[in-house]
């Protein structure tokens, strides 16, 4: 079953259940455990902050952040993803088109969304972050690891009993790669193909600057998690 939104070019998925426009399987993401991301976020923002979570999916991080006392507004373009979210306000919208008449203490852009293959989509994502940021607030962004596009193929066996594989990374032009991922569970297999643009630290910071943002600090040693602010708020 596919949703009403048009599938995004270069993005597709296969496996049991509904598949979103960017190739994500709703049932797969309902099974994936949350990692240490909520702890990284909680350590970087004020207690009880109002968080705008962009690309929340089924609420893996949403639920963990709610449990830590944050107020979360969850945004996703998939209504079927948002049906799995509990305890948070939900808004169904493409991130780059979101325009709420309010601002938030924290805007969260996780899941490597900043690496969108289409430069206009990426700029739209970052402008949405800046547009909804309260004075003195921050944007938390998750970047790809430095070897994401080169350490291929690779796989990780999760303690929960499933295997994640990055099967291939193939150039499609202009610094964009087509990435194929596979998720193998004892009872089901899902695949997802998506486009990802390699961004050096310098390119990433230039993209932030264009959106009116700047790095405040990198939150993790591998520089995957970043805290950004409007320059006047630094």
mmCIF file with all atom_site columns, C-alpha atoms in Angstrom:
data_model
loop_
_atom_site.group_PDB
_atom_site.id
_atom_site.type_symbol
_atom_site.label_atom_id
_atom_site.label_alt_id
_atom_site.label_comp_id
_atom_site.label_asym_id
_atom_site.label_entity_id
_atom_site.label_seq_id
_atom_site.pdbx_PDB_ins_code
_atom_site.Cartn_x
_atom_site.Cartn_y
_atom_site.Cartn_z
_atom_site.occupancy
_atom_site.B_iso_or_equiv
_atom_site.pdbx_formal_charge
_atom_site.auth_seq_id
_atom_site.auth_comp_id
_atom_site.auth_asym_id
_atom_site.auth_atom_id
_atom_site.pdbx_PDB_model_num
ATOM 1   C CA . UNK A 1 1   ? 0.000  0.000   0.000   1.00 0.00 ? 1   UNK A CA 1
ATOM 2   C CA . UNK A 1 2   ? 1.356  3.404   -0.972  1.00 0.00 ? 2   UNK A CA 1
ATOM 3   C CA . UNK A 1 3   ? 0.238  6.757   0.279   1.00 0.00 ? 3   UNK A CA 1
ATOM 4   C CA . UNK A 1 4   ? -1.408 9.724   -1.416  1.00 0.00 ? 4   UNK A CA 1
ATOM 5   C CA . UNK A 1 5   ? 1.828  11.692  -1.672  1.00 0.00 ? 5   UNK A CA 1
ATOM 6   C CA . UNK A 1 6   ? 3.844  11.250  -4.819  1.00 0.00 ? 6   UNK A CA 1
ATOM 7   C CA . UNK A 1 7   ? 6.950  9.137   -4.419  1.00 0.00 ? 7   UNK A CA 1
ATOM 8   C CA . UNK A 1 8   ? 10.085 11.277  -4.337  1.00 0.00 ? 8   UNK A CA 1
ATOM 9   C CA . UNK A 1 9   ? 12.371 10.754  -7.313  1.00 0.00 ? 9   UNK A CA 1
ATOM 10  C CA . UNK A 1 10  ? 15.235 8.409   -6.479  1.00 0.00 ? 10  UNK A CA 1
ATOM 11  C CA . UNK A 1 11  ? 13.533 7.129   -3.329  1.00 0.00 ? 11  UNK A CA 1
ATOM 12  C CA . UNK A 1 12  ? 11.841 3.762   -3.045  1.00 0.00 ? 12  UNK A CA 1
ATOM 13  C CA . UNK A 1 13  ? 11.233 1.003   -0.563  1.00 0.00 ? 13  UNK A CA 1
ATOM 14  C CA . UNK A 1 14  ? 10.047 -2.606  -0.460  1.00 0.00 ? 14  UNK A CA 1
ATOM 15  C CA . UNK A 1 15  ? 8.744  -4.891  2.238   1.00 0.00 ? 15  UNK A CA 1
ATOM 16  C CA . UNK A 1 16  ? 5.592  -5.550  4.252   1.00 0.00 ? 16  UNK A CA 1
ATOM 17  C CA . UNK A 1 17  ? 3.164  -2.706  4.941   1.00 0.00 ? 17  UNK A CA 1
ATOM 18  C CA . UNK A 1 18  ? 2.880  0.934   3.942   1.00 0.00 ? 18  UNK A CA 1
ATOM 19  C CA . UNK A 1 19  ? 5.813  2.665   2.238   1.00 0.00 ? 19  UNK A CA 1
ATOM 20  C CA . UNK A 1 20  ? 6.186  6.463   2.547   1.00 0.00 ? 20  UNK A CA 1
ATOM 21  C CA . UNK A 1 21  ? 7.144  8.821   -0.334  1.00 0.00 ? 21  UNK A CA 1
ATOM 22  C CA . UNK A 1 22  ? 10.822 8.664   0.648   1.00 0.00 ? 22  UNK A CA 1
ATOM 23  C CA . UNK A 1 23  ? 10.888 4.864   0.754   1.00 0.00 ? 23  UNK A CA 1
ATOM 24  C CA . UNK A 1 24  ? 10.506 4.340   4.506   1.00 0.00 ? 24  UNK A CA 1
ATOM 25  C CA . UNK A 1 25  ? 8.457  1.371   5.678   1.00 0.00 ? 25  UNK A CA 1
ATOM 26  C CA . UNK A 1 26  ? 6.086  2.275   8.498   1.00 0.00 ? 26  UNK A CA 1
ATOM 27  C CA . UNK A 1 27  ? 6.219  -1.186  10.079  1.00 0.00 ? 27  UNK A CA 1
ATOM 28  C CA . UNK A 1 28  ? 10.022 -1.272  9.915   1.00 0.00 ? 28  UNK A CA 1
ATOM 29  C CA . UNK A 1 29  ? 10.398 2.039   11.737  1.00 0.00 ? 29  UNK A CA 1
ATOM 30  C CA . UNK A 1 30  ? 7.886  0.879   14.330  1.00 0.00 ? 30  UNK A CA 1
ATOM 31  C CA . UNK A 1 31  ? 10.246 -2.002  15.105  1.00 0.00 ? 31  UNK A CA 1
ATOM 32  C CA . UNK A 1 32  ? 13.556 -0.112  15.187  1.00 0.00 ? 32  UNK A CA 1
ATOM 33  C CA . UNK A 1 33  ? 14.758 0.717   18.715  1.00 0.00 ? 33  UNK A CA 1
ATOM 34  C CA . UNK A 1 34  ? 15.827 4.215   19.687  1.00 0.00 ? 34  UNK A CA 1
ATOM 35  C CA . UNK A 1 35  ? 19.533 4.625   20.366  1.00 0.00 ? 35  UNK A CA 1
ATOM 36  C CA . UNK A 1 36  ? 21.418 7.202   22.441  1.00 0.00 ? 36  UNK A CA 1
ATOM 37  C CA . UNK A 1 37  ? 20.017 10.135  20.447  1.00 0.00 ? 37  UNK A CA 1
ATOM 38  C CA . UNK A 1 38  ? 17.492 11.228  23.128  1.00 0.00 ? 38  UNK A CA 1
ATOM 39  C CA . UNK A 1 39  ? 20.309 11.439  25.687  1.00 0.00 ? 39  UNK A CA 1
ATOM 40  C CA . UNK A 1 40  ? 22.437 13.549  23.315  1.00 0.00 ? 40  UNK A CA 1
ATOM 41  C CA . UNK A 1 41  ? 19.479 15.867  22.734  1.00 0.00 ? 41  UNK A CA 1
ATOM 42  C CA . UNK A 1 42  ? 18.545 16.124  26.409  1.00 0.00 ? 42  UNK A CA 1
ATOM 43  C CA . UNK A 1 43  ? 22.109 17.069  27.341  1.00 0.00 ? 43  UNK A CA 1
ATOM 44  C CA . UNK A 1 44  ? 22.159 19.923  24.799  1.00 0.00 ? 44  UNK A CA 1
ATOM 45  C CA . UNK A 1 45  ? 18.886 21.712  25.554  1.00 0.00 ? 45  UNK A CA 1
ATOM 46  C CA . UNK A 1 46  ? 17.069 23.155  28.590  1.00 0.00 ? 46  UNK A CA 1
ATOM 47  C CA . UNK A 1 47  ? 14.897 20.832  30.669  1.00 0.00 ? 47  UNK A CA 1
ATOM 48  C CA . UNK A 1 48  ? 11.259 20.895  29.603  1.00 0.00 ? 48  UNK A CA 1
ATOM 49  C CA . UNK A 1 49  ? 11.995 22.688  26.319  1.00 0.00 ? 49  UNK A CA 1
ATOM 50  C CA . UNK A 1 50  ? 9.393  22.913  23.563  1.00 0.00 ? 50  UNK A CA 1
ATOM 51  C CA . UNK A 1 51  ? 10.733 20.814  20.679  1.00 0.00 ? 51  UNK A CA 1
ATOM 52  C CA . UNK A 1 52  ? 9.672  20.873  17.031  1.00 0.00 ? 52  UNK A CA 1
ATOM 53  C CA . UNK A 1 53  ? 10.672 17.468  15.701  1.00 0.00 ? 53  UNK A CA 1
ATOM 54  C CA . UNK A 1 54  ? 10.940 17.514  11.917  1.00 0.00 ? 54  UNK A CA 1
ATOM 55  C CA . UNK A 1 55  ? 10.631 14.108  10.295  1.00 0.00 ? 55  UNK A CA 1
ATOM 56  C CA . UNK A 1 56  ? 9.385  12.335  13.407  1.00 0.00 ? 56  UNK A CA 1
ATOM 57  C CA . UNK A 1 57  ? 8.259  9.162   11.657  1.00 0.00 ? 57  UNK A CA 1
ATOM 58  C CA . UNK A 1 58  ? 6.471  6.788   14.009  1.00 0.00 ? 58  UNK A CA 1
ATOM 59  C CA . UNK A 1 59  ? 7.756  8.620   17.079  1.00 0.00 ? 59  UNK A CA 1
ATOM 60  C CA . UNK A 1 60  ? 10.793 6.600   18.131  1.00 0.00 ? 60  UNK A CA 1
ATOM 61  C CA . UNK A 1 61  ? 12.534 9.724   19.427  1.00 0.00 ? 61  UNK A CA 1
ATOM 62  C CA . UNK A 1 62  ? 9.277  11.552  20.126  1.00 0.00 ? 62  UNK A CA 1
ATOM 63  C CA . UNK A 1 63  ? 8.253  9.053   22.775  1.00 0.00 ? 63  UNK A CA 1
ATOM 64  C CA . UNK A 1 64  ? 11.694 9.009   24.379  1.00 0.00 ? 64  UNK A CA 1
ATOM 65  C CA . UNK A 1 65  ? 11.750 12.826  24.543  1.00 0.00 ? 65  UNK A CA 1
ATOM 66  C CA . UNK A 1 66  ? 8.249  12.956  26.012  1.00 0.00 ? 66  UNK A CA 1
ATOM 67  C CA . UNK A 1 67  ? 9.392  10.506  28.689  1.00 0.00 ? 67  UNK A CA 1
ATOM 68  C CA . UNK A 1 68  ? 12.215 12.938  29.550  1.00 0.00 ? 68  UNK A CA 1
ATOM 69  C CA . UNK A 1 69  ? 9.728  15.757  30.155  1.00 0.00 ? 69  UNK A CA 1
ATOM 70  C CA . UNK A 1 70  ? 9.920  17.650  26.867  1.00 0.00 ? 70  UNK A CA 1
ATOM 71  C CA . UNK A 1 71  ? 6.910  19.052  25.009  1.00 0.00 ? 71  UNK A CA 1
ATOM 72  C CA . UNK A 1 72  ? 7.100  17.768  21.449  1.00 0.00 ? 72  UNK A CA 1
ATOM 73  C CA . UNK A 1 73  ? 5.347  18.751  18.225  1.00 0.00 ? 73  UNK A CA 1
ATOM 74  C CA . UNK A 1 74  ? 5.949  15.940  15.726  1.00 0.00 ? 74  UNK A CA 1
ATOM 75  C CA . UNK A 1 75  ? 5.979  16.726  11.986  1.00 0.00 ? 75  UNK A CA 1
ATOM 76  C CA . UNK A 1 76  ? 6.034  14.193  9.180   1.00 0.00 ? 76  UNK A CA 1
ATOM 77  C CA . UNK A 1 77  ? 4.719  14.046  5.624   1.00 0.00 ? 77  UNK A CA 1
ATOM 78  C CA . UNK A 1 78  ? 3.302  10.557  6.242   1.00 0.00 ? 78  UNK A CA 1
ATOM 79  C CA . UNK A 1 79  ? -0.082 10.340  7.953   1.00 0.00 ? 79  UNK A CA 1
ATOM 80  C CA . UNK A 1 80  ? 0.463  6.615   8.455   1.00 0.00 ? 80  UNK A CA 1
ATOM 81  C CA . UNK A 1 81  ? 3.708  7.283   10.324  1.00 0.00 ? 81  UNK A CA 1
ATOM 82  C CA . UNK A 1 82  ? 2.033  9.882   12.522  1.00 0.00 ? 82  UNK A CA 1
ATOM 83  C CA . UNK A 1 83  ? -0.760 7.455   13.433  1.00 0.00 ? 83  UNK A CA 1
ATOM 84  C CA . UNK A 1 84  ? 1.855  5.596   15.513  1.00 0.00 ? 84  UNK A CA 1
ATOM 85  C CA . UNK A 1 85  ? 2.810  8.693   17.545  1.00 0.00 ? 85  UNK A CA 1
ATOM 86  C CA . UNK A 1 86  ? 1.343  8.862   21.052  1.00 0.00 ? 86  UNK A CA 1
ATOM 87  C CA . UNK A 1 87  ? 1.248  11.759  23.509  1.00 0.00 ? 87  UNK A CA 1
ATOM 88  C CA . UNK A 1 88  ? 2.501  14.499  21.163  1.00 0.00 ? 88  UNK A CA 1
ATOM 89  C CA . UNK A 1 89  ? 0.834  17.046  18.934  1.00 0.00 ? 89  UNK A CA 1
ATOM 90  C CA . UNK A 1 90  ? 1.229  15.886  15.347  1.00 0.00 ? 90  UNK A CA 1
ATOM 91  C CA . UNK A 1 91  ? 1.285  17.835  12.064  1.00 0.00 ? 91  UNK A CA 1
ATOM 92  C CA . UNK A 1 92  ? 1.198  16.139  8.650   1.00 0.00 ? 92  UNK A CA 1
ATOM 93  C CA . UNK A 1 93  ? 3.254  18.210  6.199   1.00 0.00 ? 93  UNK A CA 1
ATOM 94  C CA . UNK A 1 94  ? 6.380  18.055  4.062   1.00 0.00 ? 94  UNK A CA 1
ATOM 95  C CA . UNK A 1 95  ? 9.066  19.683  6.207   1.00 0.00 ? 95  UNK A CA 1
ATOM 96  C CA . UNK A 1 96  ? 10.217 22.140  3.569   1.00 0.00 ? 96  UNK A CA 1
ATOM 97  C CA . UNK A 1 97  ? 6.659  23.497  3.217   1.00 0.00 ? 97  UNK A CA 1
ATOM 98  C CA . UNK A 1 98  ? 5.917  23.829  6.938   1.00 0.00 ? 98  UNK A CA 1
ATOM 99  C CA . UNK A 1 99  ? 4.836  27.271  8.119   1.00 0.00 ? 99  UNK A CA 1
ATOM 100 C CA . UNK A 1 100 ? 3.517  27.447  11.670  1.00 0.00 ? 100 UNK A CA 1
ATOM 101 C CA . UNK A 1 101 ? 2.655  30.726  13.302  1.00 0.00 ? 101 UNK A CA 1
ATOM 102 C CA . UNK A 1 102 ? 4.845  29.916  16.305  1.00 0.00 ? 102 UNK A CA 1
ATOM 103 C CA . UNK A 1 103 ? 8.426  29.284  17.321  1.00 0.00 ? 103 UNK A CA 1
ATOM 104 C CA . UNK A 1 104 ? 10.123 26.664  19.474  1.00 0.00 ? 104 UNK A CA 1
ATOM 105 C CA . UNK A 1 105 ? 13.006 26.434  21.940  1.00 0.00 ? 105 UNK A CA 1
ATOM 106 C CA . UNK A 1 106 ? 14.478 23.553  19.953  1.00 0.00 ? 106 UNK A CA 1
ATOM 107 C CA . UNK A 1 107 ? 14.083 22.485  16.329  1.00 0.00 ? 107 UNK A CA 1
ATOM 108 C CA . UNK A 1 108 ? 15.222 18.931  15.666  1.00 0.00 ? 108 UNK A CA 1
ATOM 109 C CA . UNK A 1 109 ? 16.322 17.717  12.222  1.00 0.00 ? 109 UNK A CA 1
ATOM 110 C CA . UNK A 1 110 ? 17.554 14.133  12.639  1.00 0.00 ? 110 UNK A CA 1
ATOM 111 C CA . UNK A 1 111 ? 17.790 11.057  10.394  1.00 0.00 ? 111 UNK A CA 1
ATOM 112 C CA . UNK A 1 112 ? 20.444 12.621  8.105   1.00 0.00 ? 112 UNK A CA 1
ATOM 113 C CA . UNK A 1 113 ? 17.706 14.672  6.408   1.00 0.00 ? 113 UNK A CA 1
ATOM 114 C CA . UNK A 1 114 ? 20.167 17.525  5.914   1.00 0.00 ? 114 UNK A CA 1
ATOM 115 C CA . UNK A 1 115 ? 21.891 15.327  3.311   1.00 0.00 ? 115 UNK A CA 1
ATOM 116 C CA . UNK A 1 116 ? 18.881 15.428  0.956   1.00 0.00 ? 116 UNK A CA 1
ATOM 117 C CA . UNK A 1 117 ? 20.035 14.918  -2.608  1.00 0.00 ? 117 UNK A CA 1
ATOM 118 C CA . UNK A 1 118 ? 17.981 17.808  -3.966  1.00 0.00 ? 118 UNK A CA 1
ATOM 119 C CA . UNK A 1 119 ? 19.694 21.080  -2.939  1.00 0.00 ? 119 UNK A CA 1
ATOM 120 C CA . UNK A 1 120 ? 16.399 22.983  -2.961  1.00 0.00 ? 120 UNK A CA 1
ATOM 121 C CA . UNK A 1 121 ? 14.868 20.461  -0.566  1.00 0.00 ? 121 UNK A CA 1
ATOM 122 C CA . UNK A 1 122 ? 17.869 20.772  1.761   1.00 0.00 ? 122 UNK A CA 1
ATOM 123 C CA . UNK A 1 123 ? 17.666 24.559  1.703   1.00 0.00 ? 123 UNK A CA 1
ATOM 124 C CA . UNK A 1 124 ? 13.954 24.296  2.398   1.00 0.00 ? 124 UNK A CA 1
ATOM 125 C CA . UNK A 1 125 ? 14.599 22.044  5.384   1.00 0.00 ? 125 UNK A CA 1
ATOM 126 C CA . UNK A 1 126 ? 17.120 24.445  6.904   1.00 0.00 ? 126 UNK A CA 1
ATOM 127 C CA . UNK A 1 127 ? 14.925 27.477  6.253   1.00 0.00 ? 127 UNK A CA 1
ATOM 128 C CA . UNK A 1 128 ? 12.086 25.705  8.044   1.00 0.00 ? 128 UNK A CA 1
ATOM 129 C CA . UNK A 1 129 ? 14.416 25.165  11.003  1.00 0.00 ? 129 UNK A CA 1
ATOM 130 C CA . UNK A 1 130 ? 15.399 28.841  11.098  1.00 0.00 ? 130 UNK A CA 1
ATOM 131 C CA . UNK A 1 131 ? 11.829 30.055  10.562  1.00 0.00 ? 131 UNK A CA 1
ATOM 132 C CA . UNK A 1 132 ? 10.499 28.193  13.612  1.00 0.00 ? 132 UNK A CA 1
ATOM 133 C CA . UNK A 1 133 ? 13.371 28.933  15.990  1.00 0.00 ? 133 UNK A CA 1
ATOM 134 C CA . UNK A 1 134 ? 12.588 31.058  19.044  1.00 0.00 ? 134 UNK A CA 1
ATOM 135 C CA . UNK A 1 135 ? 15.011 33.779  20.097  1.00 0.00 ? 135 UNK A CA 1
ATOM 136 C CA . UNK A 1 136 ? 17.792 32.159  22.073  1.00 0.00 ? 136 UNK A CA 1
ATOM 137 C CA . UNK A 1 137 ? 16.793 28.706  20.854  1.00 0.00 ? 137 UNK A CA 1
ATOM 138 C CA . UNK A 1 138 ? 18.810 26.086  18.998  1.00 0.00 ? 138 UNK A CA 1
ATOM 139 C CA . UNK A 1 139 ? 18.593 23.692  16.090  1.00 0.00 ? 139 UNK A CA 1
ATOM 140 C CA . UNK A 1 140 ? 19.908 20.167  16.581  1.00 0.00 ? 140 UNK A CA 1
ATOM 141 C CA . UNK A 1 141 ? 20.986 18.425  13.379  1.00 0.00 ? 141 UNK A CA 1
ATOM 142 C CA . UNK A 1 142 ? 22.161 14.870  12.768  1.00 0.00 ? 142 UNK A CA 1
ATOM 143 C CA . UNK A 1 143 ? 24.800 14.548  10.020  1.00 0.00 ? 143 UNK A CA 1
ATOM 144 C CA . UNK A 1 144 ? 26.196 11.468  8.336   1.00 0.00 ? 144 UNK A CA 1
ATOM 145 C CA . UNK A 1 145 ? 29.456 10.001  9.582   1.00 0.00 ? 145 UNK A CA 1
ATOM 146 C CA . UNK A 1 146 ? 32.572 10.905  7.611   1.00 0.00 ? 146 UNK A CA 1
ATOM 147 C CA . UNK A 1 147 ? 32.900 7.399   6.119   1.00 0.00 ? 147 UNK A CA 1
ATOM 148 C CA . UNK A 1 148 ? 29.198 6.937   5.402   1.00 0.00 ? 148 UNK A CA 1
ATOM 149 C CA . UNK A 1 149 ? 29.671 6.941   1.616   1.00 0.00 ? 149 UNK A CA 1
ATOM 150 C CA . UNK A 1 150 ? 32.985 5.075   1.500   1.00 0.00 ? 150 UNK A CA 1
ATOM 151 C CA . UNK A 1 151 ? 32.773 2.258   4.068   1.00 0.00 ? 151 UNK A CA 1
ATOM 152 C CA . UNK A 1 152 ? 30.636 0.071   1.823   1.00 0.00 ? 152 UNK A CA 1
ATOM 153 C CA . UNK A 1 153 ? 29.314 -2.557  1.972   1.00 0.00 ? 153 UNK A CA 1
ATOM 154 C CA . UNK A 1 154 ? 28.913 -2.748  5.721   1.00 0.00 ? 154 UNK A CA 1
ATOM 155 C CA . UNK A 1 155 ? 26.533 -4.306  8.197   1.00 0.00 ? 155 UNK A CA 1
ATOM 156 C CA . UNK A 1 156 ? 25.603 -4.086  11.852  1.00 0.00 ? 156 UNK A CA 1
ATOM 157 C CA . UNK A 1 157 ? 23.871 -6.755  13.886  1.00 0.00 ? 157 UNK A CA 1
ATOM 158 C CA . UNK A 1 158 ? 21.614 -5.077  16.425  1.00 0.00 ? 158 UNK A CA 1
ATOM 159 C CA . UNK A 1 159 ? 21.297 -6.567  19.939  1.00 0.00 ? 159 UNK A CA 1
ATOM 160 C CA . UNK A 1 160 ? 17.533 -6.668  19.308  1.00 0.00 ? 160 UNK A CA 1
ATOM 161 C CA . UNK A 1 161 ? 18.133 -9.421  16.760  1.00 0.00 ? 161 UNK A CA 1
ATOM 162 C CA . UNK A 1 162 ? 18.054 -7.817  13.316  1.00 0.00 ? 162 UNK A CA 1
ATOM 163 C CA . UNK A 1 163 ? 20.748 -6.856  10.795  1.00 0.00 ? 163 UNK A CA 1
ATOM 164 C CA . UNK A 1 164 ? 21.185 -3.500  9.042   1.00 0.00 ? 164 UNK A CA 1
ATOM 165 C CA . UNK A 1 165 ? 23.209 -3.462  5.831   1.00 0.00 ? 165 UNK A CA 1
ATOM 166 C CA . UNK A 1 166 ? 24.336 -0.617  3.620   1.00 0.00 ? 166 UNK A CA 1
ATOM 167 C CA . UNK A 1 167 ? 24.453 -2.678  0.466   1.00 0.00 ? 167 UNK A CA 1
ATOM 168 C CA . UNK A 1 168 ? 25.674 -0.109  -2.052  1.00 0.00 ? 168 UNK A CA 1
ATOM 169 C CA . UNK A 1 169 ? 26.448 3.561   -2.586  1.00 0.00 ? 169 UNK A CA 1
ATOM 170 C CA . UNK A 1 170 ? 26.396 4.544   -6.257  1.00 0.00 ? 170 UNK A CA 1
ATOM 171 C CA . UNK A 1 171 ? 27.119 8.027   -7.670  1.00 0.00 ? 171 UNK A CA 1
ATOM 172 C CA . UNK A 1 172 ? 24.260 9.572   -9.655  1.00 0.00 ? 172 UNK A CA 1
ATOM 173 C CA . UNK A 1 173 ? 25.983 12.900  -10.390 1.00 0.00 ? 173 UNK A CA 1
ATOM 174 C CA . UNK A 1 174 ? 26.672 16.304  -8.845  1.00 0.00 ? 174 UNK A CA 1
ATOM 175 C CA . UNK A 1 175 ? 28.016 14.836  -5.602  1.00 0.00 ? 175 UNK A CA 1
ATOM 176 C CA . UNK A 1 176 ? 24.852 12.826  -4.936  1.00 0.00 ? 176 UNK A CA 1
ATOM 177 C CA . UNK A 1 177 ? 24.837 9.085   -4.266  1.00 0.00 ? 177 UNK A CA 1
ATOM 178 C CA . UNK A 1 178 ? 22.058 6.512   -4.447  1.00 0.00 ? 178 UNK A CA 1
ATOM 179 C CA . UNK A 1 179 ? 22.220 4.536   -1.194  1.00 0.00 ? 179 UNK A CA 1
ATOM 180 C CA . UNK A 1 180 ? 20.630 1.101   -0.825  1.00 0.00 ? 180 UNK A CA 1
ATOM 181 C CA . UNK A 1 181 ? 19.941 -0.143  2.714   1.00 0.00 ? 181 UNK A CA 1
ATOM 182 C CA . UNK A 1 182 ? 18.585 -3.488  3.833   1.00 0.00 ? 182 UNK A CA 1
ATOM 183 C CA . UNK A 1 183 ? 16.971 -4.417  7.159   1.00 0.00 ? 183 UNK A CA 1
ATOM 184 C CA . UNK A 1 184 ? 16.766 -8.143  7.862   1.00 0.00 ? 184 UNK A CA 1
ATOM 185 C CA . UNK A 1 185 ? 14.524 -9.461  10.644  1.00 0.00 ? 185 UNK A CA 1
ATOM 186 C CA . UNK A 1 186 ? 13.827 -13.139 11.376  1.00 0.00 ? 186 UNK A CA 1
ATOM 187 C CA . UNK A 1 187 ? 10.340 -12.779 9.891   1.00 0.00 ? 187 UNK A CA 1
ATOM 188 C CA . UNK A 1 188 ? 10.661 -9.954  7.334   1.00 0.00 ? 188 UNK A CA 1
ATOM 189 C CA . UNK A 1 189 ? 13.053 -8.004  5.117   1.00 0.00 ? 189 UNK A CA 1
ATOM 190 C CA . UNK A 1 190 ? 12.787 -4.358  4.105   1.00 0.00 ? 190 UNK A CA 1
ATOM 191 C CA . UNK A 1 191 ? 14.899 -2.445  1.605   1.00 0.00 ? 191 UNK A CA 1
ATOM 192 C CA . UNK A 1 192 ? 15.163 1.291   1.098   1.00 0.00 ? 192 UNK A CA 1
ATOM 193 C CA . UNK A 1 193 ? 16.883 3.257   -1.655  1.00 0.00 ? 193 UNK A CA 1
ATOM 194 C CA . UNK A 1 194 ? 17.428 6.973   -1.191  1.00 0.00 ? 194 UNK A CA 1
ATOM 195 C CA . UNK A 1 195 ? 19.600 9.812   -2.421  1.00 0.00 ? 195 UNK A CA 1
ATOM 196 C CA . UNK A 1 196 ? 22.216 11.391  -0.225  1.00 0.00 ? 196 UNK A CA 1
ATOM 197 C CA . UNK A 1 197 ? 24.578 14.286  -0.843  1.00 0.00 ? 197 UNK A CA 1
ATOM 198 C CA . UNK A 1 198 ? 28.036 14.115  0.679   1.00 0.00 ? 198 UNK A CA 1
ATOM 199 C CA . UNK A 1 199 ? 28.685 17.269  2.708   1.00 0.00 ? 199 UNK A CA 1
ATOM 200 C CA . UNK A 1 200 ? 32.072 18.096  4.142   1.00 0.00 ? 200 UNK A CA 1
ATOM 201 C CA . UNK A 1 201 ? 32.159 19.970  7.434   1.00 0.00 ? 201 UNK A CA 1
ATOM 202 C CA . UNK A 1 202 ? 32.877 23.157  5.491   1.00 0.00 ? 202 UNK A CA 1
ATOM 203 C CA . UNK A 1 203 ? 30.035 22.593  3.000   1.00 0.00 ? 203 UNK A CA 1
ATOM 204 C CA . UNK A 1 204 ? 27.634 21.826  5.823   1.00 0.00 ? 204 UNK A CA 1
ATOM 205 C CA . UNK A 1 205 ? 28.556 25.023  7.645   1.00 0.00 ? 205 UNK A CA 1
ATOM 206 C CA . UNK A 1 206 ? 28.099 27.011  4.422   1.00 0.00 ? 206 UNK A CA 1
ATOM 207 C CA . UNK A 1 207 ? 24.598 25.552  4.054   1.00 0.00 ? 207 UNK A CA 1
ATOM 208 C CA . UNK A 1 208 ? 23.785 26.614  7.610   1.00 0.00 ? 208 UNK A CA 1
ATOM 209 C CA . UNK A 1 209 ? 25.052 30.122  6.962   1.00 0.00 ? 209 UNK A CA 1
ATOM 210 C CA . UNK A 1 210 ? 22.844 30.468  3.887   1.00 0.00 ? 210 UNK A CA 1
ATOM 211 C CA . UNK A 1 211 ? 19.822 29.628  6.065   1.00 0.00 ? 211 UNK A CA 1
ATOM 212 C CA . UNK A 1 212 ? 20.803 32.174  8.713   1.00 0.00 ? 212 UNK A CA 1
ATOM 213 C CA . UNK A 1 213 ? 22.271 29.643  11.131  1.00 0.00 ? 213 UNK A CA 1
ATOM 214 C CA . UNK A 1 214 ? 25.733 28.866  12.478  1.00 0.00 ? 214 UNK A CA 1
ATOM 215 C CA . UNK A 1 215 ? 27.365 26.022  14.388  1.00 0.00 ? 215 UNK A CA 1
ATOM 216 C CA . UNK A 1 216 ? 27.373 26.650  18.116  1.00 0.00 ? 216 UNK A CA 1
ATOM 217 C CA . UNK A 1 217 ? 29.182 23.404  18.838  1.00 0.00 ? 217 UNK A CA 1
ATOM 218 C CA . UNK A 1 218 ? 29.488 19.801  17.728  1.00 0.00 ? 218 UNK A CA 1
ATOM 219 C CA . UNK A 1 219 ? 27.873 17.597  20.346  1.00 0.00 ? 219 UNK A CA 1
ATOM 220 C CA . UNK A 1 220 ? 29.659 14.339  19.598  1.00 0.00 ? 220 UNK A CA 1
ATOM 221 C CA . UNK A 1 221 ? 33.289 13.507  18.906  1.00 0.00 ? 221 UNK A CA 1
ATOM 222 C CA . UNK A 1 222 ? 32.422 12.217  15.424  1.00 0.00 ? 222 UNK A CA 1
ATOM 223 C CA . UNK A 1 223 ? 30.636 15.542  14.670  1.00 0.00 ? 223 UNK A CA 1
ATOM 224 C CA . UNK A 1 224 ? 27.460 13.697  13.667  1.00 0.00 ? 224 UNK A CA 1
ATOM 225 C CA . UNK A 1 225 ? 25.314 15.697  16.103  1.00 0.00 ? 225 UNK A CA 1
ATOM 226 C CA . UNK A 1 226 ? 25.449 19.483  15.843  1.00 0.00 ? 226 UNK A CA 1
ATOM 227 C CA . UNK A 1 227 ? 23.946 22.336  17.842  1.00 0.00 ? 227 UNK A CA 1
ATOM 228 C CA . UNK A 1 228 ? 23.285 25.359  15.634  1.00 0.00 ? 228 UNK A CA 1
ATOM 229 C CA . UNK A 1 229 ? 21.915 28.801  16.516  1.00 0.00 ? 229 UNK A CA 1
ATOM 230 C CA . UNK A 1 230 ? 21.036 32.070  14.856  1.00 0.00 ? 230 UNK A CA 1
ATOM 231 C CA . UNK A 1 231 ? 24.331 34.056  14.971  1.00 0.00 ? 231 UNK A CA 1
ATOM 232 C CA . UNK A 1 232 ? 22.886 36.834  17.109  1.00 0.00 ? 232 UNK A CA 1
ATOM 233 C CA . UNK A 1 233 ? 21.983 34.200  19.703  1.00 0.00 ? 233 UNK A CA 1
ATOM 234 C CA . UNK A 1 234 ? 25.530 32.866  20.068  1.00 0.00 ? 234 UNK A CA 1
#
